[in-house]
Structures are given as structure tokens and as C-alpha cells.
Short mmCIF file of C-alpha atoms and ligand atoms in Angstrom, two decimals:
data_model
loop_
_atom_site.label_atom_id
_atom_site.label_comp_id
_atom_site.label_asym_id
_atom_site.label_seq_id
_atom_site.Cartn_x
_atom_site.Cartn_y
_atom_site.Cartn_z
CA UNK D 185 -18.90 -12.14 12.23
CA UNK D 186 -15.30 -11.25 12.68
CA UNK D 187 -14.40 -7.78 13.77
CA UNK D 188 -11.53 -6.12 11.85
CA UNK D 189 -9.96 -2.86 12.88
CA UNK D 190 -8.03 -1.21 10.36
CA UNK D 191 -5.57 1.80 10.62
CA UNK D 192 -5.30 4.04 7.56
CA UNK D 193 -8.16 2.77 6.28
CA UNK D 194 -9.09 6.02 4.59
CA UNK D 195 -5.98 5.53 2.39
CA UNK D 196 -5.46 4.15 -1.27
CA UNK D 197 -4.87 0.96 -0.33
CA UNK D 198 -6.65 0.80 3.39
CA UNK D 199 -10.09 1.97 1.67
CA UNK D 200 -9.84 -0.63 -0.99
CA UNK D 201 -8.87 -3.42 1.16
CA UNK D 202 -11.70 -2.04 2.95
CA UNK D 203 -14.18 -2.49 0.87
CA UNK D 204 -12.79 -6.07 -0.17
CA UNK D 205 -13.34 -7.14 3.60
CA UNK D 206 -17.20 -5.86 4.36
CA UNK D 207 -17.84 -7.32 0.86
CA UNK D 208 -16.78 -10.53 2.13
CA UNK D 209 -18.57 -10.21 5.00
CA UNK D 210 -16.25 -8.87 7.60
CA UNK D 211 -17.34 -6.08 9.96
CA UNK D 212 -14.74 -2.93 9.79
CA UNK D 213 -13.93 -0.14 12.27
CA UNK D 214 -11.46 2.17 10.59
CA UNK D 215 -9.25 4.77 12.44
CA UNK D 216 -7.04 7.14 10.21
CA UNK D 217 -5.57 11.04 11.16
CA UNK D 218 -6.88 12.20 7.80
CA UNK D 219 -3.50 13.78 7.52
CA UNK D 220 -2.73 11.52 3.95
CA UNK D 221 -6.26 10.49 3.47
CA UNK D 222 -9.82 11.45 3.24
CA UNK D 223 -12.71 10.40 5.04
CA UNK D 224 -14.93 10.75 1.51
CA UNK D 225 -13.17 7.88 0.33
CA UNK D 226 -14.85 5.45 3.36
CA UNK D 227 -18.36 7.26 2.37
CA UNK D 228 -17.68 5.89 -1.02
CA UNK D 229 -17.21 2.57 0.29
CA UNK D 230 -19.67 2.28 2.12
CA UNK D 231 -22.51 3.00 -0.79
CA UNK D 232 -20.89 0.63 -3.08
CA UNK D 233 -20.77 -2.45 -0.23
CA UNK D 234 -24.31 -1.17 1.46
CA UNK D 235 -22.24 -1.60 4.05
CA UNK D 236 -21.74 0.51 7.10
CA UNK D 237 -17.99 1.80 8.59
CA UNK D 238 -17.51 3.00 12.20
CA UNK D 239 -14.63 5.44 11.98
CA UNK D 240 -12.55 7.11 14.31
CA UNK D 241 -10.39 10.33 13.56
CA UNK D 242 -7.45 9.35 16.10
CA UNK D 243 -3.40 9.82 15.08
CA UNK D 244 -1.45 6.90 16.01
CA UNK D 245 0.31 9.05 18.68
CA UNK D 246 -2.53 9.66 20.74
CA UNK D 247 -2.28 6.49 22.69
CA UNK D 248 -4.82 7.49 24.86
CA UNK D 249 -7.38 7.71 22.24
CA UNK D 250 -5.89 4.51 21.05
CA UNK D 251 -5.96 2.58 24.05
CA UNK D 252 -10.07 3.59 24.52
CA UNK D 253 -10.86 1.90 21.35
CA UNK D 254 -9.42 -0.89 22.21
CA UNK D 255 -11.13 -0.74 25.51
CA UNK D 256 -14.27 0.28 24.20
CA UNK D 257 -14.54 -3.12 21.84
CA UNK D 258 -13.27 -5.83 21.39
CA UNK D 259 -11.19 -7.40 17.94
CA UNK D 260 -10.25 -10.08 16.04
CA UNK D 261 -7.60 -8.81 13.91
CA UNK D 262 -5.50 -5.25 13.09
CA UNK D 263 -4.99 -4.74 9.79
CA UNK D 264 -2.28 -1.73 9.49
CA UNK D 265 -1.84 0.34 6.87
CA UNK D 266 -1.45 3.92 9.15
CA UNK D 267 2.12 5.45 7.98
CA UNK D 268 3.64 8.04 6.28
CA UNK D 269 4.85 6.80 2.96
CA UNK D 270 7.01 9.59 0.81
CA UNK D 271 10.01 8.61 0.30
CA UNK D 272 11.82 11.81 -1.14
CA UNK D 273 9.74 13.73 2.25
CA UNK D 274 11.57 11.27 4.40
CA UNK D 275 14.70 12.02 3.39
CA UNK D 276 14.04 15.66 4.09
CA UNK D 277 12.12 14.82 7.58
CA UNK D 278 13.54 11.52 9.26
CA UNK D 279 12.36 12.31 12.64
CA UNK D 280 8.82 13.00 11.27
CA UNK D 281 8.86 9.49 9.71
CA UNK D 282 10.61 7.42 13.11
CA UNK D 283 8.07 9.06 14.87
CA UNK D 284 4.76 8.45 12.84
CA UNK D 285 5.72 5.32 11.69
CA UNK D 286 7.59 3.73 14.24
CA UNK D 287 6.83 5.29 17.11
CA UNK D 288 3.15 4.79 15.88
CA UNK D 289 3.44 1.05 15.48
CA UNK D 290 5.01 0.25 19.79
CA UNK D 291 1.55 2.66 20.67
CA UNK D 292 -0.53 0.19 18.67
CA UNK D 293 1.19 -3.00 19.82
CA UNK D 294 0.64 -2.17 23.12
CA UNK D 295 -2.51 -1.51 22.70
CA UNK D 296 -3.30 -4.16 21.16
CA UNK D 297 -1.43 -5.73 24.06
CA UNK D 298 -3.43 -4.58 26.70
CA UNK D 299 -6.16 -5.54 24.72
CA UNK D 300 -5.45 -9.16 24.78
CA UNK D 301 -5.29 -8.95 20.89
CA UNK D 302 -2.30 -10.70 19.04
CA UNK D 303 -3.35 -11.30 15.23
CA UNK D 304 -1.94 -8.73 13.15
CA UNK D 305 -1.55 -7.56 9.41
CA UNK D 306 1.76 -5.22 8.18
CA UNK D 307 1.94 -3.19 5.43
CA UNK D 308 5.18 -3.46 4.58
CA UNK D 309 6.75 -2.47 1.14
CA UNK D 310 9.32 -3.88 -1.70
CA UNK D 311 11.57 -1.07 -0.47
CA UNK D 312 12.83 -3.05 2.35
CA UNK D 313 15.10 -5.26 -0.24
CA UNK D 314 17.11 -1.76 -1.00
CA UNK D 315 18.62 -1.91 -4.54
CA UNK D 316 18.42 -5.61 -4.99
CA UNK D 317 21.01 -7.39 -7.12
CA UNK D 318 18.65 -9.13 -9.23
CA UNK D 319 14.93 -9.39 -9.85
CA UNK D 320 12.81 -11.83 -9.10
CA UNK D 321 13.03 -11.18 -5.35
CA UNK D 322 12.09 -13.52 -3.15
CA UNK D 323 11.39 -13.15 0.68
CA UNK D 324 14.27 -14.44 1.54
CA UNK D 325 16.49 -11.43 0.06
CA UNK D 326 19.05 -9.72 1.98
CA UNK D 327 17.56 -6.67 3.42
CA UNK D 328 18.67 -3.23 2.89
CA UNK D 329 17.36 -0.22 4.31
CA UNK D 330 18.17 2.70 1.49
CA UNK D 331 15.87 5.83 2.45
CA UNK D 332 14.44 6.66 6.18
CA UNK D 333 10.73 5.77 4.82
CA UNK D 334 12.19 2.02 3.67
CA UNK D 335 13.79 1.92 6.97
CA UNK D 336 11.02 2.53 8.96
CA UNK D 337 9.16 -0.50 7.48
CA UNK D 338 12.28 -2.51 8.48
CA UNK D 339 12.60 -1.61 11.50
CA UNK D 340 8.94 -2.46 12.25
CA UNK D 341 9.49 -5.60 10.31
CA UNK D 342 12.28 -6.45 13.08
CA UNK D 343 10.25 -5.07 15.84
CA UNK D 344 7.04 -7.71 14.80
CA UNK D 345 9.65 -10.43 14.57
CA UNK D 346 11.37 -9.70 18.16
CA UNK D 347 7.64 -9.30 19.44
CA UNK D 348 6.84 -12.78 17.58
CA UNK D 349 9.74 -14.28 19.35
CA UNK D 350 9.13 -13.15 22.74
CA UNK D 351 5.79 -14.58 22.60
CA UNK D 352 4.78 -16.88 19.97
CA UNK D 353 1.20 -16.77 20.82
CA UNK D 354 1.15 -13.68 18.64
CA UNK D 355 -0.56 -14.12 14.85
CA UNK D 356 1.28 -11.63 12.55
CA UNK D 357 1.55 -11.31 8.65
CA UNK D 358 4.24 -8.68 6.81
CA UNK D 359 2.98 -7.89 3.39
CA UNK D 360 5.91 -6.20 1.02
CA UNK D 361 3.89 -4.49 -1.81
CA UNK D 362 5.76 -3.83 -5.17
CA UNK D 363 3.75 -1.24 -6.93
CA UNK D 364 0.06 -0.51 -6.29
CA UNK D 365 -1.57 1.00 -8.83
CA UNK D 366 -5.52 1.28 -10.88
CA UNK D 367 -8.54 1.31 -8.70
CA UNK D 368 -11.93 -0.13 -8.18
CA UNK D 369 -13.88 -0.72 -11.27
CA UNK D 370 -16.42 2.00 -10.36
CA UNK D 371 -14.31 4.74 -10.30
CA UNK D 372 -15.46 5.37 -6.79
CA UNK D 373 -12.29 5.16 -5.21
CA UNK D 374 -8.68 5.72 -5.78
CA UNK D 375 -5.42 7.45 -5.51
CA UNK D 376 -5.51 10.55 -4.44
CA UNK D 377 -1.71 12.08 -3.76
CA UNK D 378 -1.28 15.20 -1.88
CA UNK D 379 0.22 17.96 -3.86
CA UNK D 380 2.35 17.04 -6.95
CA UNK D 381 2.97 13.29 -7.32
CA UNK D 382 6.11 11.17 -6.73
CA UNK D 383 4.90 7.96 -8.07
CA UNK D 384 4.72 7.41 -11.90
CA UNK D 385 0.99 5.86 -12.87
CA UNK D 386 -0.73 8.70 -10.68
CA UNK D 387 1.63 11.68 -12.39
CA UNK D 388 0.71 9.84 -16.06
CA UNK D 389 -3.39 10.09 -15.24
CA UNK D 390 -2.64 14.13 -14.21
CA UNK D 391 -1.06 14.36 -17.60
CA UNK D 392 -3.91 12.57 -19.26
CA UNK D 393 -6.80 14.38 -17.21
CA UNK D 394 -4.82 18.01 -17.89
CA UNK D 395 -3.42 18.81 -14.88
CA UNK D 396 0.28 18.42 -15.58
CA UNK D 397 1.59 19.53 -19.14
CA UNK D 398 4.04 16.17 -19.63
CA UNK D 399 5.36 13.11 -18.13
CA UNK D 400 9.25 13.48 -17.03
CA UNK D 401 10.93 9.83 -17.90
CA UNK D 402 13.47 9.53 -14.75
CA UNK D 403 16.22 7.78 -17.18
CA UNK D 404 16.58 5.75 -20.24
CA UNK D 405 20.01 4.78 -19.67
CA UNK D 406 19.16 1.54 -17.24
CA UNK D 407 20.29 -1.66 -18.23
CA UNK D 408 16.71 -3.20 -18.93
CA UNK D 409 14.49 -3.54 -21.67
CA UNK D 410 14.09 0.23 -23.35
CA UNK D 411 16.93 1.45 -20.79
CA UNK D 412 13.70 3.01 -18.39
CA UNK D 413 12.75 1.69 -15.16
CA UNK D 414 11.44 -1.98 -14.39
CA UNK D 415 8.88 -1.76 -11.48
CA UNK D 416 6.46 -5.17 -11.00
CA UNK D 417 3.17 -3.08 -11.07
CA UNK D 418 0.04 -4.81 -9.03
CA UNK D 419 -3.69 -3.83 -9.65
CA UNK D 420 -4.76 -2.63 -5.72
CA UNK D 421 -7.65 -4.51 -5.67
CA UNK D 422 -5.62 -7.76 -6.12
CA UNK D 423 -3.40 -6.38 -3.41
CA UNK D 424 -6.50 -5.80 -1.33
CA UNK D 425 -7.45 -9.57 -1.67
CA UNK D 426 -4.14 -10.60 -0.93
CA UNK D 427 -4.50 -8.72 2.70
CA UNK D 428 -7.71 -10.86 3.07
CA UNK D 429 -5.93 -13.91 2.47
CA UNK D 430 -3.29 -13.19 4.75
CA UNK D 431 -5.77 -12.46 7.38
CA UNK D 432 -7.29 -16.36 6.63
CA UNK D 433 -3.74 -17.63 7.06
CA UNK D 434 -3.10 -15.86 10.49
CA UNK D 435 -6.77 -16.74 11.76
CA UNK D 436 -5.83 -20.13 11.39
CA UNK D 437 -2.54 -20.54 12.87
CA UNK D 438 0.46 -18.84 14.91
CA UNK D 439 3.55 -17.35 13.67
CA UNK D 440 5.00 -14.98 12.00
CA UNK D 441 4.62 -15.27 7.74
CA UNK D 442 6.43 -12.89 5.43
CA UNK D 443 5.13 -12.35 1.63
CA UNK D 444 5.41 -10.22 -1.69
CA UNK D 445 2.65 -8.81 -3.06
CA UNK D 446 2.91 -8.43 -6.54
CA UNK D 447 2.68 -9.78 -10.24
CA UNK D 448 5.58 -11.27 -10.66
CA UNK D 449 6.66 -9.58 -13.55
CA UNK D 450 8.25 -6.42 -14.24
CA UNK D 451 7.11 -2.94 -16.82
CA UNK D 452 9.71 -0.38 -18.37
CA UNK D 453 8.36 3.09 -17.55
CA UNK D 454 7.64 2.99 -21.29
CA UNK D 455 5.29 -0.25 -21.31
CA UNK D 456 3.43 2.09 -18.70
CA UNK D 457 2.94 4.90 -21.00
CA UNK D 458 2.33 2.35 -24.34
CA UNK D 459 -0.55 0.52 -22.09
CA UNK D 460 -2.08 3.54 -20.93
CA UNK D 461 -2.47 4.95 -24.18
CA UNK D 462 -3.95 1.52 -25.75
CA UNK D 463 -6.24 1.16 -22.23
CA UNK D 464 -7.39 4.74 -23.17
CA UNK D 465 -7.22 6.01 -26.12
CA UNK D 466 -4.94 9.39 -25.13
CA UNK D 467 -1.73 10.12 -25.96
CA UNK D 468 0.65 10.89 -23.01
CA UNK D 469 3.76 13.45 -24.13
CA UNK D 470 6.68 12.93 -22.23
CA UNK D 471 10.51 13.77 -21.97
CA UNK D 472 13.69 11.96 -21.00
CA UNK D 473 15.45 13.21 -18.03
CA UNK D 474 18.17 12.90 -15.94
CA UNK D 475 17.68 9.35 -13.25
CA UNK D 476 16.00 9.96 -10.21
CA UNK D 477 18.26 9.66 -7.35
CA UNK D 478 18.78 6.37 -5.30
CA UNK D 479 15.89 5.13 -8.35
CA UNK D 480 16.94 0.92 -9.39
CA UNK D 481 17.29 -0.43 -12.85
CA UNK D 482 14.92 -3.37 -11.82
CA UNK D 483 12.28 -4.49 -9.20
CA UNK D 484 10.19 -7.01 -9.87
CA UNK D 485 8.37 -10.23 -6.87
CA UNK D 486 8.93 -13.33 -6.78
CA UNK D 487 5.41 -14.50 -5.65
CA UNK D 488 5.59 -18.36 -5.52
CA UNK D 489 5.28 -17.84 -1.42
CA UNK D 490 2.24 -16.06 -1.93
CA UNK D 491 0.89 -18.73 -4.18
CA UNK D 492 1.63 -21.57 -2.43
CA UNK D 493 0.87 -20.67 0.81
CA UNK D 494 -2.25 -18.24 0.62
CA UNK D 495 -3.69 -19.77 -2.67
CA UNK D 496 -3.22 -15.95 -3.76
CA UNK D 497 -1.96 -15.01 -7.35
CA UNK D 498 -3.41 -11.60 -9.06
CA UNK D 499 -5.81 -11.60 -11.70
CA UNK D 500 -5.54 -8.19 -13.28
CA UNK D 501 -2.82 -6.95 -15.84
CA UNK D 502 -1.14 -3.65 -17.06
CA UNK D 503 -4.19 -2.50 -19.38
CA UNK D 504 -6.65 -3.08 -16.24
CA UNK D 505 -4.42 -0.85 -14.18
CA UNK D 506 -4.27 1.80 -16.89
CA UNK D 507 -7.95 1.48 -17.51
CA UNK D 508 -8.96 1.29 -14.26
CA UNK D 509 -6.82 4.27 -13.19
CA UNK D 510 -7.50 6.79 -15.72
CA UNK D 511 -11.82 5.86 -14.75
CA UNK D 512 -10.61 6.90 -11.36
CA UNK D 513 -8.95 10.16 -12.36
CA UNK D 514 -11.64 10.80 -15.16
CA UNK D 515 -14.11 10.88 -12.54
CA UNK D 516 -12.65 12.74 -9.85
CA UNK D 517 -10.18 15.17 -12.10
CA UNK D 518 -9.10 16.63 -8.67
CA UNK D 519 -9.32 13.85 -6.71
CA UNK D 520 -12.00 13.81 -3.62
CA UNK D 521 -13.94 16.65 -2.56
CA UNK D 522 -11.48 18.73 0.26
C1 LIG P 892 8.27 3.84 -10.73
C2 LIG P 892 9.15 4.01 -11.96
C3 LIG P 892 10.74 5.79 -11.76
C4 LIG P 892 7.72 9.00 -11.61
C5 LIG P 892 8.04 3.95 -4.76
C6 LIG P 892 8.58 3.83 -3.37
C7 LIG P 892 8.17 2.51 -2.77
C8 LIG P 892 6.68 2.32 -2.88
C9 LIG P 892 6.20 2.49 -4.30
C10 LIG P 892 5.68 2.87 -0.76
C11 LIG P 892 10.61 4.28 -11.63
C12 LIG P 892 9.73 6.10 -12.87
C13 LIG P 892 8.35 7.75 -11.68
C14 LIG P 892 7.89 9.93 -12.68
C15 LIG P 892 9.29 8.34 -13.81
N1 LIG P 892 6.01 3.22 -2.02
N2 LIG P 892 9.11 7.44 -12.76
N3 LIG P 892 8.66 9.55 -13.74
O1 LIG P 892 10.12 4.38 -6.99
O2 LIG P 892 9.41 2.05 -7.72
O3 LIG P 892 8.60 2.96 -5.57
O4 LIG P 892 6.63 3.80 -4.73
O5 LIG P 892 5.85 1.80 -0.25
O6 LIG P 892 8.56 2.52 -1.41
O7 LIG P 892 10.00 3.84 -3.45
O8 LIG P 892 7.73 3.89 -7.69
O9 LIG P 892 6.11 5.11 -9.07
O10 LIG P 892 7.97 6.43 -7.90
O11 LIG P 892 8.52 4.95 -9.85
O12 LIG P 892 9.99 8.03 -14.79
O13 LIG P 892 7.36 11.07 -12.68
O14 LIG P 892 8.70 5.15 -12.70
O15 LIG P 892 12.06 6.18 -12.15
O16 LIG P 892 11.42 3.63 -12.61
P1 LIG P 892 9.08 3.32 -7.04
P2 LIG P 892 7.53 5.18 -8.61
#
């Protein structure tokens, strides 16, 4: 049985892919600093696989704890998804993002290093294409660091592909996520922001559970659809089986592989707010605003890579997302238990 160890597996999308990989069989050590994260969301998991986890509360700074796990076992494969991932936060704190993210990723490589270990998944994001011209984008966009968070993931995109070229023994797959969204279909797990959230579909299930009085529409002056925002939206337990197929495709062979991970089509901010109301039944009030700051028109994946080389496409739509999002929130009105 292959031994995976993931970082930030207490996260959104770490504790989902999670649960995707002992489900398929996979055994799972998970590290994560709890700092963006909670360790509930791992007990969760491991009722609904009857699975168990072995986790380990160590920051990616503290190489020495670091380095003793990889001492202490041995693994087949990292799967990271440890980082700090505000965008408007790392504007504000740069160094605080270089560090934790960057800084972070040379303590695991050399770990993993040390540990003789060379098969690696990145979770990278969309925001390394910057404002892109057009949508669909394919990998092989210009890249275009336009906030200190997207630049960390490129730099650690260029760091994995100068490691990949000094030795091409290594195994490594960068995954750029559009925009992950919904949750399991239990309810279980899901997204669970800190304080008051930046990203749209978790802001529109606060409005719908309560918790925020209306949804603020960043724009409706953008040259798309209804003149609101076009973001390629992609259910996170597709993304999570897109991480295990990437982890097949490295398993099997060297190199380094780049892909999106995402529909392939893009939603207006107001196709967001129409779905969720048809998924659920509420009605979500909302105002136009002024645009958000360094915000683009359109973003959407073009995932024929994907398809053709990890025999990956997703399988759930807008009205899953919704659904499966507001079951989430529903269920946990304040998120997990602090
Ligand atoms: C989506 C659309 C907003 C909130 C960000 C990061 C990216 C990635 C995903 C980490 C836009 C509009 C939003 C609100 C709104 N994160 N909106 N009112 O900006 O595409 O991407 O999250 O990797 O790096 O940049 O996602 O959900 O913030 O915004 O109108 O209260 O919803 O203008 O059009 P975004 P988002």
C-alpha cells in the first residue's frame, strides 16, 4: 500500500483530497500548523472513510520537526497543499507569505531530499497566469506574477522546475486550480475561512445561513456576459480526484508535468447567485459595488492537458457546487467546532 504524506491536509482542499486518497486505498500521514485549518476536519474524514490518519502538528519552518518525519518513515509521494493563500493579506504582509510559502517549500525539498524521496505533488493556483489576455488558458500561457500570494506559487513553480532540471530523477506534478468551491456530499467537510471571507461562493453561503446581511457584487461594468466577473468554478471533490490522478501519472514516470484544474468553462458572479438560489431554494440579496482591485474580467481553464494526459475531466456542475456548499454551511452554520 503506498504511503502518502500530505502537508495542509487539514485544509479545504488537503482534507478532501484526503479523504479521496484513503478511499482509494492509499495510506495518509498528514502534517498541517493548524494556523488556516482545523484538525476536526481530519476527524471527520476519518469516520466517513473508516479510515485512520496519523497527523502531525509541525509548521513548515520547523525543519527539524520536518526532517524527523521523514526520518522516522519512509514515503512514496508528498502531496503539498501547506501555504498561506490570502491574497488581499499578502499584499499587506509579503514577508509573511515568502517566508511560509517559499521558504516552507526549500525546508520540505530538502527534506524530502535527505529522505531519498523525489515524487512530488504542487498546489499551485490559476493566479500564476496574472490578468490573462484571453480565456481559455492553457498551460502554456505567459506567466505573470500580479499579487505576492500569486508570486509565491511562481516562484515555487520555478524553484520545482530548476530542481527538476538539476536532477531529472525527480517525479513532480504542478496543479493550477481555478476556483474550488462545494464540498463533500455529506456535509462533513468543507470550507471553513477564517474571519470574514474574501472568496465569493463561501461569503454567498454566510448570506444564506444568516451570518452576513448581503452579498457585495465587486463590479458589473466587465466586459463579459452580465458585465460581473467570469471565474471557471470547479466542484473540490473533482479537484481532489484530479490530485489522485496526478499522483498515478508521476508514479509511473519522471519529469516534471504542469496542468489546470478546472471545468473549462467560465460563471458571471450572477450565474453564481441564480444557481445557488435554484440549488436551494433561498434568495440571496445583494448590491453592486465598486470592482475589486487588481480583480479580471475573465478566467476560465483550458483543460484538454488534463484530459488527455491524466484521463481526468470533472463531473460535477454549478448547481452541485451550490448544493453541495450550502449542505456544508447548513450543517456547520459556524463552521467547525474551535
Ligand atoms: C470570484 C469572483 C470577484 C467576492 C481568488 C484568488 C486565487 C484563488 C481563488 C488561491 C470575482 C467576485 C468575490 C465577493 C464578489 N485562491 N466576488 N463579491 O478572485 O477569482 O480568485 O480565489 O489560489 O488565487 O485570487 O476568487 O472568489 O475572490 O472572486 O463579487 O464578496 O467573485 O470579483 O469576479 P478569485 P473570488
Amino acid at each position: 500500500m503506498q504511503k502518502i504524506l500530505v502537508s495542509g491536509g487539514a485544509g479545504f482542499i488537503g482534507s478532501h483530497t484526503v479523504l479521496e486518497l484513503l478511499s482509494a486505498g492509499y495510506k495518509v500521514i498528514v502534517f498541517d500548523n493548524l494556523s488556516n485549518s482545523n484538525r476536526e476536519s481530519l476527524e471527520r474524514v476519518q469516520k466517513l472513510s473508516g479510515r485512520t490518519i496519523e497527523f502531525h502538528k509541525i509548521d513548515l519552518l520547523d525543519k527539524e520537526s520536518l526532517g524527523k518525519l521523514f526520518r522516522d518513515q519512509r514515503f512514496d509521494a508528498v502531496i503539498h497543499f501547506a501555504g498561506l493563500k490570502a491574497v488581499g493579506e499578502s499584499v499587506e504582509k509579503p514577508l509573511l507569505y515568502y517566508q511560509n510559502n517559499v521558504a516552507g517549500t526549500l525546508n520540505l525539498c530538502e527534506c524530502m531530499i535527505e529522505a531519498g524521496l523525489k515524487q512530488l505533488v504542487f498546489s499551485s493556483s490559476a493566479t500564476v497566469y496574472g490578468d490573462p489576455e484571453s480565456s481559455p488558458i492553457p498551460e502554456e500561457n505567459p506567466l505573470k506574477a500580479v499579487n505576492p500570494y500569486g508570486a509565491t506559487k511562481l516562484i515555487i513553480e520555478n524553484i520545482l522546475r530548476d530542481l527538476y532540471q538539476s536532477d531529472p530523477e525527480w517525479k513532480i506534478a504542478l496543479l493550477r486550480y481555478f476556483n474550488p468551491v462545494g464540498a463533500h456530499e455529506s456535509g462533513e467537510i468543507g470550507e471553513d475561512p477564517n474571519g470574514i471571507p474574501n472568496n465569493l461562493m463561501p461569503f454567498v453561503t454566510q448570506v444564506a445561513v444568516g451570518q452576513r446581511e448581503k452579498l457585495r457584487v465587486f463590479g458589473n461594468d466587465y466586459p463579459t456576459k452580465d458585465g460581473t466577473g467570469v471565474r471557471d468554478y470547479i466542484h473540490v471533490k473533482d479537484l481532489a480526484k484530479g490530485h489522485l490522478k496526478a499522483l498515478e501519472k508521476i508514479s509511473g514516470e519522471k519529469g516534471l508535468h504542469v496542468y489546470n484544474l478546472g471545468t473549462g468553462s467560465g460563471s458571471s458572479v450572477i450565474e453564481v447567485i441564480n444557481a445557488f438560489e435554484k440549488a436551494t431554494g433561498l434568495k440571496i440579496p445583494y448590491e453592486i459595488t465598486e470592482r475589486r482591485p487588481g480583480d479580471a474580467a475573465t478566467c476560465f481553464a483550458d483543460v484538454s492537458k488534463a484530459k488527455r494526459e491524466l484521463g481526468w475531466s470533472t463531473e460535477k456542475d454549478l448547481y452541485d457546487m451550490c448544493r453541495d456548499a450550502w449542505n456544508w454551511q447548513q450543517k456547520n452554520p459556524d463552521g467547525y467546532p474551535h
